[in-house]
Every structure is written in structure tokens, then in C-alpha cells.
Short mmCIF file of C-alpha atoms in Angstrom, two decimals:
data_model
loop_
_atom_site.label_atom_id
_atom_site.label_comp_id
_atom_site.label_asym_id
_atom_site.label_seq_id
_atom_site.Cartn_x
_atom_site.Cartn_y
_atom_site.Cartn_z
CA UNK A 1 -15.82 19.40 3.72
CA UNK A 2 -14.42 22.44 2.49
CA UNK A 3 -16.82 25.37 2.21
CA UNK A 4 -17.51 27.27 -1.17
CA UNK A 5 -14.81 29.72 -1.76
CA UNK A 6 -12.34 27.33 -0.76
CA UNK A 7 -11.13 26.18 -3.85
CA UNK A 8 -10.24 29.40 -5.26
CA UNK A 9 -8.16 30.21 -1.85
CA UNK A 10 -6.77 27.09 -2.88
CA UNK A 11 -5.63 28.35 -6.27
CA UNK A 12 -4.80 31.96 -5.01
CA UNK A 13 -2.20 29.84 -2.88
CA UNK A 14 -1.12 28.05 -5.82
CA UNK A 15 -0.84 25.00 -4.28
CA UNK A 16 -3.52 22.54 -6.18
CA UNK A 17 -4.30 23.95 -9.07
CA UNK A 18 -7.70 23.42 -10.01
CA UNK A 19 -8.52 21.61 -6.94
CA UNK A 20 -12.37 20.13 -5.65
CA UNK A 21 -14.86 22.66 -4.87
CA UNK A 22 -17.73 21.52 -2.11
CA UNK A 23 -18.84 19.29 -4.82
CA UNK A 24 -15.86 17.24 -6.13
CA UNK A 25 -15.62 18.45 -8.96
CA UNK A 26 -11.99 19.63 -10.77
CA UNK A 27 -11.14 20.93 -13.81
CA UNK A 28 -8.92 17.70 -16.15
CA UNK A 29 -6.71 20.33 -17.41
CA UNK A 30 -5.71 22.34 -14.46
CA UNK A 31 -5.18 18.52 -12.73
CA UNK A 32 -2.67 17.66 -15.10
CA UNK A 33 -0.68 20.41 -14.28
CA UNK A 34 -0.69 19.78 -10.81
CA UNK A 35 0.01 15.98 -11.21
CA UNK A 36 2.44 16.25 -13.80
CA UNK A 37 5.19 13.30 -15.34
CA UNK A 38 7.26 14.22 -12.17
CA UNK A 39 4.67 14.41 -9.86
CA UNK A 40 3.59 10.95 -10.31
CA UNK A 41 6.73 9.50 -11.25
CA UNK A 42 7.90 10.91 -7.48
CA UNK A 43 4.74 9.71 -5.73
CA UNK A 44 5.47 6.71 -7.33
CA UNK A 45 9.01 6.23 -6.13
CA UNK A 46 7.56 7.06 -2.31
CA UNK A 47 5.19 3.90 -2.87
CA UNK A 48 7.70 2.04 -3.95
CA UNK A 49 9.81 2.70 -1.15
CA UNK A 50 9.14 0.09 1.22
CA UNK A 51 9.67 -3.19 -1.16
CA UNK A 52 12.52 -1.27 -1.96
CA UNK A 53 13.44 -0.86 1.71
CA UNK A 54 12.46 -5.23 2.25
CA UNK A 55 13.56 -6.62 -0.74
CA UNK A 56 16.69 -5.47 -1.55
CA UNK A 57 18.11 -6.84 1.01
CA UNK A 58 16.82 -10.32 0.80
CA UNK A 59 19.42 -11.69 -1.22
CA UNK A 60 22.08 -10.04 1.85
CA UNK A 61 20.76 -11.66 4.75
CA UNK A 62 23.02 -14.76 4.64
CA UNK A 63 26.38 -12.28 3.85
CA UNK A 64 24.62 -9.99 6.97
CA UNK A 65 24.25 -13.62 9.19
CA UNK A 66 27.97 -14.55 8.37
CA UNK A 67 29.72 -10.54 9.16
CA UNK A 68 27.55 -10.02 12.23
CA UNK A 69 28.04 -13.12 13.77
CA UNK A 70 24.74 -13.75 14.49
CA UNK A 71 21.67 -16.52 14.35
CA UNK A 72 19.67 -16.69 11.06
CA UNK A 73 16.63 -16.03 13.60
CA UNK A 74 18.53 -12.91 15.01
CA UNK A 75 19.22 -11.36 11.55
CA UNK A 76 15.55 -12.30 10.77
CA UNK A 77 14.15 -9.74 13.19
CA UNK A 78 15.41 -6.60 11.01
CA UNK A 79 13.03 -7.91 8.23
CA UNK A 80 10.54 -7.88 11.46
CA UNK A 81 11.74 -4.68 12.82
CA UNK A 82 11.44 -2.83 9.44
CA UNK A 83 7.81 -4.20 8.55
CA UNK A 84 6.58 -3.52 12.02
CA UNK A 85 8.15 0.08 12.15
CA UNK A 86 6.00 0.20 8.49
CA UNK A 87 3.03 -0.61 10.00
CA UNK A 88 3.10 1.85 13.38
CA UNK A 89 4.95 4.64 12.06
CA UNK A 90 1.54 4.82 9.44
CA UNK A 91 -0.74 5.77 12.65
CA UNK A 92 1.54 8.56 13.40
CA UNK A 93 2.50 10.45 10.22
CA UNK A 94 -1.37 10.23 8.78
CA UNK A 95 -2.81 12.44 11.21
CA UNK A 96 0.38 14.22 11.38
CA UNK A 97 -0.37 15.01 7.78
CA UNK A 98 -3.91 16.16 8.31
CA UNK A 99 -3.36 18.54 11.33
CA UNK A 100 0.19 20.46 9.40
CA UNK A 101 -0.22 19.69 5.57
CA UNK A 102 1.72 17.19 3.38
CA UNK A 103 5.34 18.23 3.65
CA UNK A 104 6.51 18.76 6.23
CA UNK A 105 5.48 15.18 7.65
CA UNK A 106 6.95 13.78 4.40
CA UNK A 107 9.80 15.49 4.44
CA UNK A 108 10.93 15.10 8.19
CA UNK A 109 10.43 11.27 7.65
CA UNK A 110 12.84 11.46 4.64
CA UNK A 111 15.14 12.85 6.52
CA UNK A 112 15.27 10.49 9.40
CA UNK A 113 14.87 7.37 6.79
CA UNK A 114 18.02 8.62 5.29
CA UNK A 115 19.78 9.14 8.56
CA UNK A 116 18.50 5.54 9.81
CA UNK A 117 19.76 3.88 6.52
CA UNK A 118 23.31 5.35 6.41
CA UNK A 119 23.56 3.87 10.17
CA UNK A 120 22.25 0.55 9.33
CA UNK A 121 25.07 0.81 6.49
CA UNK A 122 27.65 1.16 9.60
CA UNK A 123 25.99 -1.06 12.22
CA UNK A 124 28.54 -3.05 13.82
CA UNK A 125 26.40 -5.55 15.97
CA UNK A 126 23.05 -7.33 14.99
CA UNK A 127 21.07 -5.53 17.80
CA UNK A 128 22.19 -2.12 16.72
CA UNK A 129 20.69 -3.11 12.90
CA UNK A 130 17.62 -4.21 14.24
CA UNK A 131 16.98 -0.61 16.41
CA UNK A 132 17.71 1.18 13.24
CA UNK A 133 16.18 -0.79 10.65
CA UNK A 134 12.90 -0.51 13.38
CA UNK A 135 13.77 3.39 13.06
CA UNK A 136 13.43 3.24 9.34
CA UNK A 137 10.66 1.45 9.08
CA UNK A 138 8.24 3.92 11.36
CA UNK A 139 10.57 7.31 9.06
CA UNK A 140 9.72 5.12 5.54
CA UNK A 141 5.64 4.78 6.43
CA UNK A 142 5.86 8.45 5.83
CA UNK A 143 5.88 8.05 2.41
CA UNK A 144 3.36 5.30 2.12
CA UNK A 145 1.21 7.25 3.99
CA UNK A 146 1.28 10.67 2.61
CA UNK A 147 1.46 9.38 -1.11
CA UNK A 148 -2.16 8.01 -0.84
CA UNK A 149 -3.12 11.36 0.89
CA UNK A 150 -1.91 13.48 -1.46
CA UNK A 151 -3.25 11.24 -4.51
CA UNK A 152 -6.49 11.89 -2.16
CA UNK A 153 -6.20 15.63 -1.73
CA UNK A 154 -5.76 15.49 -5.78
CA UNK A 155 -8.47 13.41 -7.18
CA UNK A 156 -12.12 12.43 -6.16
CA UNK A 157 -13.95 8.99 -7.42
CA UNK A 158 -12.71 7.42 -10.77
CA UNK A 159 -9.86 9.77 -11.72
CA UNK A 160 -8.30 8.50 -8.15
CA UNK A 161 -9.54 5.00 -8.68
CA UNK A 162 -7.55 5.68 -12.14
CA UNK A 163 -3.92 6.96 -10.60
CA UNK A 164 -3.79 4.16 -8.00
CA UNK A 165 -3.91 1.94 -11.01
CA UNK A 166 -0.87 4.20 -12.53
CA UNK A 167 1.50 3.86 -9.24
CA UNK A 168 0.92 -0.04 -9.09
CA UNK A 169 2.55 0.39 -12.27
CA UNK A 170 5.10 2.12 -10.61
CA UNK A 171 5.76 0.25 -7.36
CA UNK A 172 4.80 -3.30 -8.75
CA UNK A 173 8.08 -3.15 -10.59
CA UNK A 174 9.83 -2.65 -7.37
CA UNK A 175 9.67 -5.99 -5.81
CA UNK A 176 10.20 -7.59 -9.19
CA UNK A 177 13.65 -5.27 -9.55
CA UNK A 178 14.63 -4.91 -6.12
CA UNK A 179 16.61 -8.17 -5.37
CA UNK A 180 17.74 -8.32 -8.93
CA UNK A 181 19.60 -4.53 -7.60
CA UNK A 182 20.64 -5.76 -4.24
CA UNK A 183 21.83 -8.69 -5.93
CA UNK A 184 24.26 -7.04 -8.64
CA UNK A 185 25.19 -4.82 -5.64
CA UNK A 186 26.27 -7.66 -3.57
CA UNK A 187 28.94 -8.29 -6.67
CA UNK A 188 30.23 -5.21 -6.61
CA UNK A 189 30.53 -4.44 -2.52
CA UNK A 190 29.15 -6.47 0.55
CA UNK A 191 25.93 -5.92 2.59
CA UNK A 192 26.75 -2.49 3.36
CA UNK A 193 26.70 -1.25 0.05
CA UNK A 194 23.33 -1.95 0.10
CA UNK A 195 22.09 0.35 2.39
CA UNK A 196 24.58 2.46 0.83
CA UNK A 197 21.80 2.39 -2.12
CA UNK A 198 19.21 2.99 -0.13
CA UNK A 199 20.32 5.84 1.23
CA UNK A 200 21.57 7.46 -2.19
CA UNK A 201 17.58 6.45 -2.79
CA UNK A 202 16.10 8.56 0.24
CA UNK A 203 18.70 11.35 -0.55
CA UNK A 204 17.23 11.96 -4.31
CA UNK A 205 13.23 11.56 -3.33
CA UNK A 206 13.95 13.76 -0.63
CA UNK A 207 15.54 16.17 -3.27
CA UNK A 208 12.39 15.99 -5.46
CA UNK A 209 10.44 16.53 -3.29
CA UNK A 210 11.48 19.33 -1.62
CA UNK A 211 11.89 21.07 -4.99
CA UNK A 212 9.14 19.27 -6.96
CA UNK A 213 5.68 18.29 -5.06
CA UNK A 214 3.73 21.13 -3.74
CA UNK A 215 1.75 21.07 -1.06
CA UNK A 216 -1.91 19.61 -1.47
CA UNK A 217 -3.83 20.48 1.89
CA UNK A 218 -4.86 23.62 2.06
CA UNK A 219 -4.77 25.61 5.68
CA UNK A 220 -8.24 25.47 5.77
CA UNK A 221 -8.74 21.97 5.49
CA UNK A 222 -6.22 20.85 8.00
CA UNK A 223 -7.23 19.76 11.70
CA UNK A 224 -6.27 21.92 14.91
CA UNK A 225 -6.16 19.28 17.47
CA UNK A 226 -3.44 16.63 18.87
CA UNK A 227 -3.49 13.10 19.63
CA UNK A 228 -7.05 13.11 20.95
CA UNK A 229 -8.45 15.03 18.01
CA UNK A 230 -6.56 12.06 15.99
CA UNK A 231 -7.81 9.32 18.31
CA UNK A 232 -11.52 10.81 17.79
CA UNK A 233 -10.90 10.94 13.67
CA UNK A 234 -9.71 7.50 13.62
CA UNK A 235 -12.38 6.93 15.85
CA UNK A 236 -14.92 7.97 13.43
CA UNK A 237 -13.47 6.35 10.67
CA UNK A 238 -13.69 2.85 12.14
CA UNK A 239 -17.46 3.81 13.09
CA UNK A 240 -18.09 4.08 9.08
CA UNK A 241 -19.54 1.12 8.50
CA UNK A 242 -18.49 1.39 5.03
CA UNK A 243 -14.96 2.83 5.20
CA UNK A 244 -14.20 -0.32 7.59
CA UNK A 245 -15.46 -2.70 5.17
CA UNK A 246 -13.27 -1.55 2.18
CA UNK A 247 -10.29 -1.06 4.48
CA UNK A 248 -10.62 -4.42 6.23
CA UNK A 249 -11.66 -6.06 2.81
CA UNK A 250 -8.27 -4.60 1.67
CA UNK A 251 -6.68 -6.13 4.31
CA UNK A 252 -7.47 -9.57 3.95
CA UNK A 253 -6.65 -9.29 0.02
CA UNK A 254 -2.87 -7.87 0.48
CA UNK A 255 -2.76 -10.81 3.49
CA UNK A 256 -3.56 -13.38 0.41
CA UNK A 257 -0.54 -12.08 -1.57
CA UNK A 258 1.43 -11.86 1.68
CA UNK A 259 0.85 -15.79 2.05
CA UNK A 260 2.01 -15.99 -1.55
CA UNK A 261 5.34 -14.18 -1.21
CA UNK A 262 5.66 -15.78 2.43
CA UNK A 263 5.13 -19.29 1.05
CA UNK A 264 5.90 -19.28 -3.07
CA UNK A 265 9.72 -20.34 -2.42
CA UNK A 266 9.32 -23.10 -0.53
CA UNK A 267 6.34 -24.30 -2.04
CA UNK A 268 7.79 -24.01 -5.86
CA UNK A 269 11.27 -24.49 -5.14
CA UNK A 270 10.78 -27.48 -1.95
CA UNK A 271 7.83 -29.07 -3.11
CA UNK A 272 7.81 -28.94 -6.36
CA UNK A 273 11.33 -29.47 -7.72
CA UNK A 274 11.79 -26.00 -9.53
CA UNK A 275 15.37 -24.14 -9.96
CA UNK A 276 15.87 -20.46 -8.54
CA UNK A 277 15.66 -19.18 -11.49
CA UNK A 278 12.36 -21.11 -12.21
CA UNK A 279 11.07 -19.59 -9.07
CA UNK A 280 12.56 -15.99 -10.21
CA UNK A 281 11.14 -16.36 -13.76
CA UNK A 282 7.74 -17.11 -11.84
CA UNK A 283 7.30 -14.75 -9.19
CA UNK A 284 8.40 -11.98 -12.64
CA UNK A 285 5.70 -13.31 -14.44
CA UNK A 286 3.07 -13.19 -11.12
CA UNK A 287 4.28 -9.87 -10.44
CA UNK A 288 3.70 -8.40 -14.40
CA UNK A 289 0.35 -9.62 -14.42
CA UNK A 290 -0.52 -8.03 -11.11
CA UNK A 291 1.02 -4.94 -12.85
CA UNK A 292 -1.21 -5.36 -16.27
CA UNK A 293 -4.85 -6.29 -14.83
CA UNK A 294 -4.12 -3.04 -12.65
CA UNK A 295 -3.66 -0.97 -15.59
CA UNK A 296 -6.75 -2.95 -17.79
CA UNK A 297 -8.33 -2.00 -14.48
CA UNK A 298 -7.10 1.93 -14.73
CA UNK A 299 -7.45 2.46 -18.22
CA UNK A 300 -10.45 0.71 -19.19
CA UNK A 301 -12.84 -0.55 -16.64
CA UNK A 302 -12.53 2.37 -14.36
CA UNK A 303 -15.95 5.24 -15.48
CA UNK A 304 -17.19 2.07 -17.38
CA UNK A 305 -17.83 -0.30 -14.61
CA UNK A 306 -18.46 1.06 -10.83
CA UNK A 307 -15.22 0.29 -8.74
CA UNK A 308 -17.95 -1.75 -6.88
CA UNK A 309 -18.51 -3.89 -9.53
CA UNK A 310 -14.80 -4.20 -10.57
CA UNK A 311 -14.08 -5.26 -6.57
CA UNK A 312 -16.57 -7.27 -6.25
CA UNK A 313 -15.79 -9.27 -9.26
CA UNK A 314 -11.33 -9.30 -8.43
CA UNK A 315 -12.70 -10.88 -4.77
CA UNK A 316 -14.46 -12.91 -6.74
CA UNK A 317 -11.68 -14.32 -9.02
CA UNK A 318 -9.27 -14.48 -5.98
CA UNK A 319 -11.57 -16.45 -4.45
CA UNK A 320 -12.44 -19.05 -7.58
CA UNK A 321 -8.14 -19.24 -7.42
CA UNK A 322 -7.60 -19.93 -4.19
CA UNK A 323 -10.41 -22.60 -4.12
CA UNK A 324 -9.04 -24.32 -6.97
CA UNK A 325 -5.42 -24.11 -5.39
CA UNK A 326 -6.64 -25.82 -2.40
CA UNK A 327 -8.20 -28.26 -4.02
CA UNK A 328 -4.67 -29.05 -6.27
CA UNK A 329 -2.43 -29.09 -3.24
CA UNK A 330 -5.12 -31.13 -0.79
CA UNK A 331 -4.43 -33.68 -3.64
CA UNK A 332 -8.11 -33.58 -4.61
CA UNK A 333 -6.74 -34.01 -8.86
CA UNK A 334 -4.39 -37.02 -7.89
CA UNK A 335 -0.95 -36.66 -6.18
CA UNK A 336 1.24 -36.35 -8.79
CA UNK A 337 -0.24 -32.97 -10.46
CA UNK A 338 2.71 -31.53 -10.93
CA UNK A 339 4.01 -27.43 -10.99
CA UNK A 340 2.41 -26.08 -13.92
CA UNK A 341 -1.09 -26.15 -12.70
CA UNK A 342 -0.53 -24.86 -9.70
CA UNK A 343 1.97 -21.82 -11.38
CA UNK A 344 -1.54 -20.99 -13.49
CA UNK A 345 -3.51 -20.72 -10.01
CA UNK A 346 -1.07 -18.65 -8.35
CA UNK A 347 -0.78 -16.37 -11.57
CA UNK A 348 -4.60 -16.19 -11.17
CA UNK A 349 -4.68 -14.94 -8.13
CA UNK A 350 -1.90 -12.44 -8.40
CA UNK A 351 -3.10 -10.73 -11.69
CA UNK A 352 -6.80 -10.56 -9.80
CA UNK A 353 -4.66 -8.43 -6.82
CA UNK A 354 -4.99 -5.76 -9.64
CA UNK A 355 -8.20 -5.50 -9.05
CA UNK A 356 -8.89 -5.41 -5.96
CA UNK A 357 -6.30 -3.48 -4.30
CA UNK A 358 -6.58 -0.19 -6.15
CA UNK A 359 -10.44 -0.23 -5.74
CA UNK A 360 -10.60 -0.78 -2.20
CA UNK A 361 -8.08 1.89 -1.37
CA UNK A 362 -9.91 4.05 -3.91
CA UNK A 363 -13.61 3.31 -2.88
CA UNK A 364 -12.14 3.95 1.49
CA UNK A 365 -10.60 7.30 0.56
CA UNK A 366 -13.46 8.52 -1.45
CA UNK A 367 -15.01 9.09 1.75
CA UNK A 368 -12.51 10.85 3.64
CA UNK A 369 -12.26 13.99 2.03
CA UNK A 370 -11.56 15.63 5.71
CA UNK A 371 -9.16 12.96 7.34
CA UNK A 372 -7.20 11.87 3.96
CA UNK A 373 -4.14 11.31 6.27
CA UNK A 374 -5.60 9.02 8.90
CA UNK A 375 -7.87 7.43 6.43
CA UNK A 376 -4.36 6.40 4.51
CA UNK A 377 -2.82 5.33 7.93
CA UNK A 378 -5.67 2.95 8.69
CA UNK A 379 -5.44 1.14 5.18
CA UNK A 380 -2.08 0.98 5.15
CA UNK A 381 -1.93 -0.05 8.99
CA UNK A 382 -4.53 -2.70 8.81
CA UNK A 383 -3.33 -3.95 5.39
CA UNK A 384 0.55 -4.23 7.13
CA UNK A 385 -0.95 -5.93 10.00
CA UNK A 386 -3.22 -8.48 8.88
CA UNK A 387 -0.89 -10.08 6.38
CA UNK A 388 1.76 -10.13 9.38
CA UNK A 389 -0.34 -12.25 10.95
CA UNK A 390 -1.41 -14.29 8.21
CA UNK A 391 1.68 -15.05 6.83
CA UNK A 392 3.64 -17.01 9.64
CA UNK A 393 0.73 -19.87 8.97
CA UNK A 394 1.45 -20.44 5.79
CA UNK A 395 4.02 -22.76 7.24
CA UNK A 396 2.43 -23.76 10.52
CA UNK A 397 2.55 -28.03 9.30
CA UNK A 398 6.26 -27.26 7.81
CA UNK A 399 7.77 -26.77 4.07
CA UNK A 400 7.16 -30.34 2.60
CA UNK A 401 2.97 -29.38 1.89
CA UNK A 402 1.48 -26.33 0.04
CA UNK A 403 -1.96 -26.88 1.78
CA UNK A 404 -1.36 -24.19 4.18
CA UNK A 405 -0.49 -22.13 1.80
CA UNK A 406 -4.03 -22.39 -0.02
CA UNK A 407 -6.14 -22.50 3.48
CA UNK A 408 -4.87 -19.00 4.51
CA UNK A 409 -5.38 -17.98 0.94
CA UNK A 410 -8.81 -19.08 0.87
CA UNK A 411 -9.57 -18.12 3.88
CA UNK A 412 -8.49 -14.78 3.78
CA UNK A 413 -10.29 -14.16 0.42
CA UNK A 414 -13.59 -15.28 1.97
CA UNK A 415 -13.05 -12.93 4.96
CA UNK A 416 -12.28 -10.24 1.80
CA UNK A 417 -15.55 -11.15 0.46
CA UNK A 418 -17.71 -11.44 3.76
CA UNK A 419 -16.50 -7.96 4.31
CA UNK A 420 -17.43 -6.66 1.00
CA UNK A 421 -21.27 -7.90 1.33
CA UNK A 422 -21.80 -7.83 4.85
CA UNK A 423 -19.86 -3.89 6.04
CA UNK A 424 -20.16 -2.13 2.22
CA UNK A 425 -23.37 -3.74 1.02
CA UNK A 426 -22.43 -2.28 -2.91
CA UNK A 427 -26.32 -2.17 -3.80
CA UNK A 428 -27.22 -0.07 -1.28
CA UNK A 429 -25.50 2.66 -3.19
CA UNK A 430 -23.96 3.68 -6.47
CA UNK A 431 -20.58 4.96 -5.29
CA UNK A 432 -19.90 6.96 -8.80
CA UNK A 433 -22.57 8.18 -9.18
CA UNK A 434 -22.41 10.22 -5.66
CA UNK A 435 -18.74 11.25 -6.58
CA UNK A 436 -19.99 13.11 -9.93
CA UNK A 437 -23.00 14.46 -8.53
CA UNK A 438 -21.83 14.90 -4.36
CA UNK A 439 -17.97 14.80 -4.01
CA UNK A 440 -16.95 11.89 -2.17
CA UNK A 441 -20.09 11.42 0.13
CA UNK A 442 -19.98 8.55 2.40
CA UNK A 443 -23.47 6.48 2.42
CA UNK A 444 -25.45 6.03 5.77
CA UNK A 445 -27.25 3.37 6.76
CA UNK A 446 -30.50 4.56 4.90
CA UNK A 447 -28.35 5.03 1.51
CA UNK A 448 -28.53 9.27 1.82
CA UNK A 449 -24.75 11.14 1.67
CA UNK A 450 -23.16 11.89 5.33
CA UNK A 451 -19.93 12.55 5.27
CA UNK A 452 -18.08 11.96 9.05
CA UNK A 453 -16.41 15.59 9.33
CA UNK A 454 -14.85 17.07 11.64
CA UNK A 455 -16.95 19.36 14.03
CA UNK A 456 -16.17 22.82 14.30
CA UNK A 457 -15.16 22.32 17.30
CA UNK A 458 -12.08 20.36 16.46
CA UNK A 459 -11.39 22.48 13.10
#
């Protein structure tokens, strides 16, 4: 934690103005200046990076299969190769961020994502797109990474619960946009030209911020060590009984909507008769009222409700949805129950995502003041990794039956929920009431504040 006296080295630097003293504290009006229109709009654009990255090329890969001359299952594996290179690159570039600031991290992995893109743009052979969408996968995580750390380094308990909820905003619209771009780009040019975008993308984020977001760790709150100092702060993170729960919790949510997005087209469009555009008009619909319960959550229940209480109850309601969606496609209501009840579940569930995903990244960070970086890698590691896993079942007994679909669902929002009781245990402590009165204080076993910091030693 940083010492007192910190903060105003901090704003002698003129990096973050008005940043936390030892308690957590920070002035509203000197935040605003540091997290501006721009500011936000630009972390923002780095969250929404990585649908960006996915989805825009969806509507390509058949065009991609044809050119390269290569199996479906072949072209496939650069969806793979991007999500996995996501999911590692995250452990690297989080304690990367921690040990020399925000950046420099951020901005070396723009560099290389736009360098990776314009060669996917010229790849001649299937294999060669693969290595380099892997390579812009593990350069893009910078961004996912380092936006929640700086949104970290910036804000302490509901103000951060409170900007999460602003860049959903931001990055929900990107899957709902994305293959609507790479789809009017496919009528102007072929496949290339989408990476073409993508790059033109990387190039102007890169531009912004390099002129436009300052840097939000302070010197003396950065770490010394290398990979073992990292190894030992991840280390210590996982041994937080609470920071694990949220971050697994999280986890199992996202893997929820990953069965949704994995599943949703065969299940509306296979099984139940709909159009494309049906399925389009749908998935717009799912995705806007992910978008508005995340602001509801933002702008009104966050300081009225604990983000405890606003989890606890989005697990809940994912839950509830996921039940009842099992219970539609197991044929419980009769056979014939047609698409529109099972549309309302799945809209359900969606919108509830806004609750519960902001929160739990929210309530994990709030007690990593000193490892922001590899506190972000972790989430968005575990998050990446669990719905990998859980989305391949979805169609383990093939695309004529949505029952899959609703078993990982479920199942994934009970593992959410055991999580949430069993690791945070909510009434031991009143998590917003120890960010006004102790910074972002983790809770021990016995309920008293004890933050995991970094020893001297490793400072």
C-alpha cells in the first residue's frame, strides 16, 4: 500500500491527478480530470479490442476457407489461436505492468498487435495465419489487461464498480457491431481487407494513447522483481480466499455467456426454425440488454446497494434463467414450445451478465491495490479459460438438441454461485464500507482488513 506522502509525489509527477492516499480516498473533481471523455472513450476502445479482433472476422472465415485452400477445421484454429494467445499473453503483460508502469507494456503490445495484423492481412498459407493470429492474440491481451489496471490504479470501491459499468457500455457494442463491419467490408474488398481494418484500428489506439493516457502507476508503487517476484504475487493472490472466489465466480459467469454465443446459432437457427436475420435481430437485442442492466447497475444500484448484494442477486437471476431454460429444452413444458419462450430465457440471462460481471471484476480488484496488473491477468486469464473449456460441450450430443446448451449454463451458474457463498462468504464483511473507511482492504478469515502486499523485500 502506498505510504502517506505518496499521493502528493503522485501529483508532483502529474501523472494521476488527485490519486488515493493510504486510505482510498480521491478527490471527484481532480478524478475527472484524469479520466476525462477521451480517457474513457480510449480505455474503452482497448476493451473492446478483442471482440473486435474475433468477431469481425466471423462472417470471413468461409471467403478465408475457399482463398487458402484449406479445411473448415484448419481455418478454425486462428479463431483458436487468437483466443488462446488472449488468454496467455494476460499472465505476461499484468505483471509486466506492475513491475515498469502502464505504458510501456501497453504500448509495446500495440505495436506488435499492429505488426501481427498487417501480416495476417498478407498471409499466404493457412499455417502462417494461424502463427500470427496466435501472435496477436498474446500482443492484444495487453490491452485487456492494462485497461482494468489502470481503471484500478484510478478508482477504489464504487466509483470503479461504477466505470466498469461505463466500458461495458463501450465494448458491449463491439460484438453487436463487429460482424455487421466485417461484413460491409467483405462487400467492398475480400478477407484481407479485414485485417486491413484492424490494423488501421491498432494504428489509431496506439496514437491515443501515446499522446492521450498518462501513466497511472506511480514509481513507487511498482514491483522490483522478475518472473519469480510475479510467480510469488500471483501466488498470493490465488491464496486470497476471497480474491479467488470473485475471480473464479467471474469465471464461471462469462463461461455461461460463452455457451450462449458458442451455442445460440445453432440452437435458434437449427432447432428452432429462425432466419439469420432472426438470429441477428436476437443476439442485438441479448446484447443491448446486457449493455442496459450494466448501466442500471452503474448508475443506480452501485453506493445504494453493496456490489455484494447486486452479485449475489445477478448469480441469482442467471441461475433462476438457466433453470428455467433447461427445463424448456429437456421438454419438461411439452415438445412443441416453440422459440419465443426460450428467446425470453436467453434474454434473461444475458441482461443479468450486467450484473454480475462488472461486480466481480470490481469487488477482485478492490483488493489488489499493490498487484493491479496481475490481479487483471488472473481475471481475465481464468475468465478466457474457463469458458474455453465450457463451450466445446455445448454441442457434445450434436446441433439437433438445446439441452446441452442449458446443462453447461446451469451448471456453470451454480459453480458461480457455490463460489460466491462458499470462497467470498459476503456477510462476513461489508465490502463498501471498508473501501470508504480503509481503501481497498482485503478481509481475513476473522473479518479484520489485511491487505496481501508485497514485502519490502520484493519492493
Amino acid at each position: 500500500m502506498p505510504k502517506r506522502g505518496q499521493a502528493a509525489e503522485r501529483q508532483a509527477e502529474g501523472r494521476i491527478p488527485g490519486a488515493a492516499g493510504p486510505t482510498g480516498a480521491k478527490d471527484p473533481a481532480a478524478l475527472r480530470v484524469a479520466t476525462g471523455a477521451l480517457v474513457t472513450l480510449i480505455l474503452g476502445g482497448l476493451t473492446a479490442m478483442p471482440p473486435l479482433s474475433m468477431d469481425m472476422y466471423l462472417p470471413a472465415l468461409p471467403e478465408v476457407t475457399d482463398a487458402l485452400h484449406a479445411p473448415a477445421a484448419t481455418i478454425q484454429l486462428t479463431l483458436t489461436a487468437c483466443l488462446t494467445g488472449m488468454a496467455l499473453g494476460q499472465l505476461v503483460v499484468g505483471p509486466m505492468s506492475d513491475k515498469w508502469g502502464r505504458r510501456r507494456p501497453l504500448l509495446g503490445g500495440l505495436l506488435v498487435y499492429i505488426l501481427a495484423t498487417a501480416i495476417c492481412a498478407l498471409a499466404p498459407t493457412a499455417e502462417l495465419l494461424i502463427a500470427f493470429r496466435l501472435l496477436q492474440g498474446l500482443a492484444g491481451a495487453a490491452a485487456i489487461v492494462i485497461a482494468r489496471a489502470v481503471v484500478r490504479d484510478l478508482y477504489d470501491g464504487v466509483e470503479m464498480a461504477k466505470f466498469f459499468s461505463t466500458l461495458m457500455l463501450i465494448s458491449g457494442v463491439a460484438p453487436i457491431v463487429a460482424p455487421l463491419i466485417g461484413g460491409q467490408v467483405l462487400r467492398l474488398t475480400d478477407w484481407r481487407g479485414i485485417f486491413v481494418v484492424l490494423t488501421v484500428i491498432g494504428i489509431a489506439l496506439t496514437v491515443l494513447v501515446w499522446r492521450r493516457l498518462p501513466e497511472t502507476l506511480a514509481p513507487a508503487d511498482r514491483h522490483d522483481g522478475g518472473t519469480v517476484q510475479a510467480l510469488r504475487t500471483m501466488r498470493g493472490l490465488l491464496a486470497d480466499r476471497v480474491f479467488a472466489g470473485y475471480m473464479i465466480a467471474g469465471g464461471f459467469a462469462f463461461a455461461a455467456l460463452f455457451a450462449y454465443i458458442s451455442a445460440s446459432p445453432f440452437v435458434i437457427q437449427e432447432i428452432y426454425g429462425a432466419s439469420p436475420q432472426t438470429f441477428s435481430l436476437l443476439f442485438g437485442v441479448n446484447s443491448v440488454g446486457l449493455i442496459i442492466v450494466g448501466q442500471i447497475n452503474g448508475k443506480l444500484l452501485v453506493g445504494r446497494v453493496s456490489l455484494d448484494k447486486a452479485l449475489g442477486f445477478g448469480l441469482a437471476v442467471i441461475t433462476l434463467a438457466a433453470t428455467a431454460l433447461l427445463l424448456m429444452t429437456g421438454g419438461v413444458f411439452g415438445d412443441d414450445i416453440g422459440l419465443a419462450p426460450i428467446a425470453v430465457g436467453l434474454f434473461v440471462l444475458m441482461s443479468a451478465m450486467g450484473l454480475a460481471m462488472p461486480n466481480t471484476n470490481a469487488l477482485a480488484l478492490m483488493r489488489t491495490r499493490h498487484a493491479a496488473g496481475s490481479a487483471s491477468a488472473l481475471l481475465g486469464t481464468s475468465s478466457f479459460l474457463i469458458g474455453a473449456i465450457a463451450s466445446p460441450l455445448v454441442g457434445i450430443a450434436g446441433e439437433r438438441t438445446a439441452v446441452p446448451m442449458a446443462v453447461v449454463q446451469l451448471s456453470c451458474a451454480l459453480a458461480a454461485v457455490a463460489c460466491f457463498v462458499g470462497l467470498c462468504r459476503p456477510w462476513q464483511h461489508n465490502q463498501n464500507a471498508q473501501v470508504t473507511e480503509a481503501g481497498p482492504a482485503a478481509v481475513t478469515e476473522g473479518g479484520t482488513t489485511g491487505v496481501p502486499r508485497p514485502r519490502k523485500s520484493d519492493r
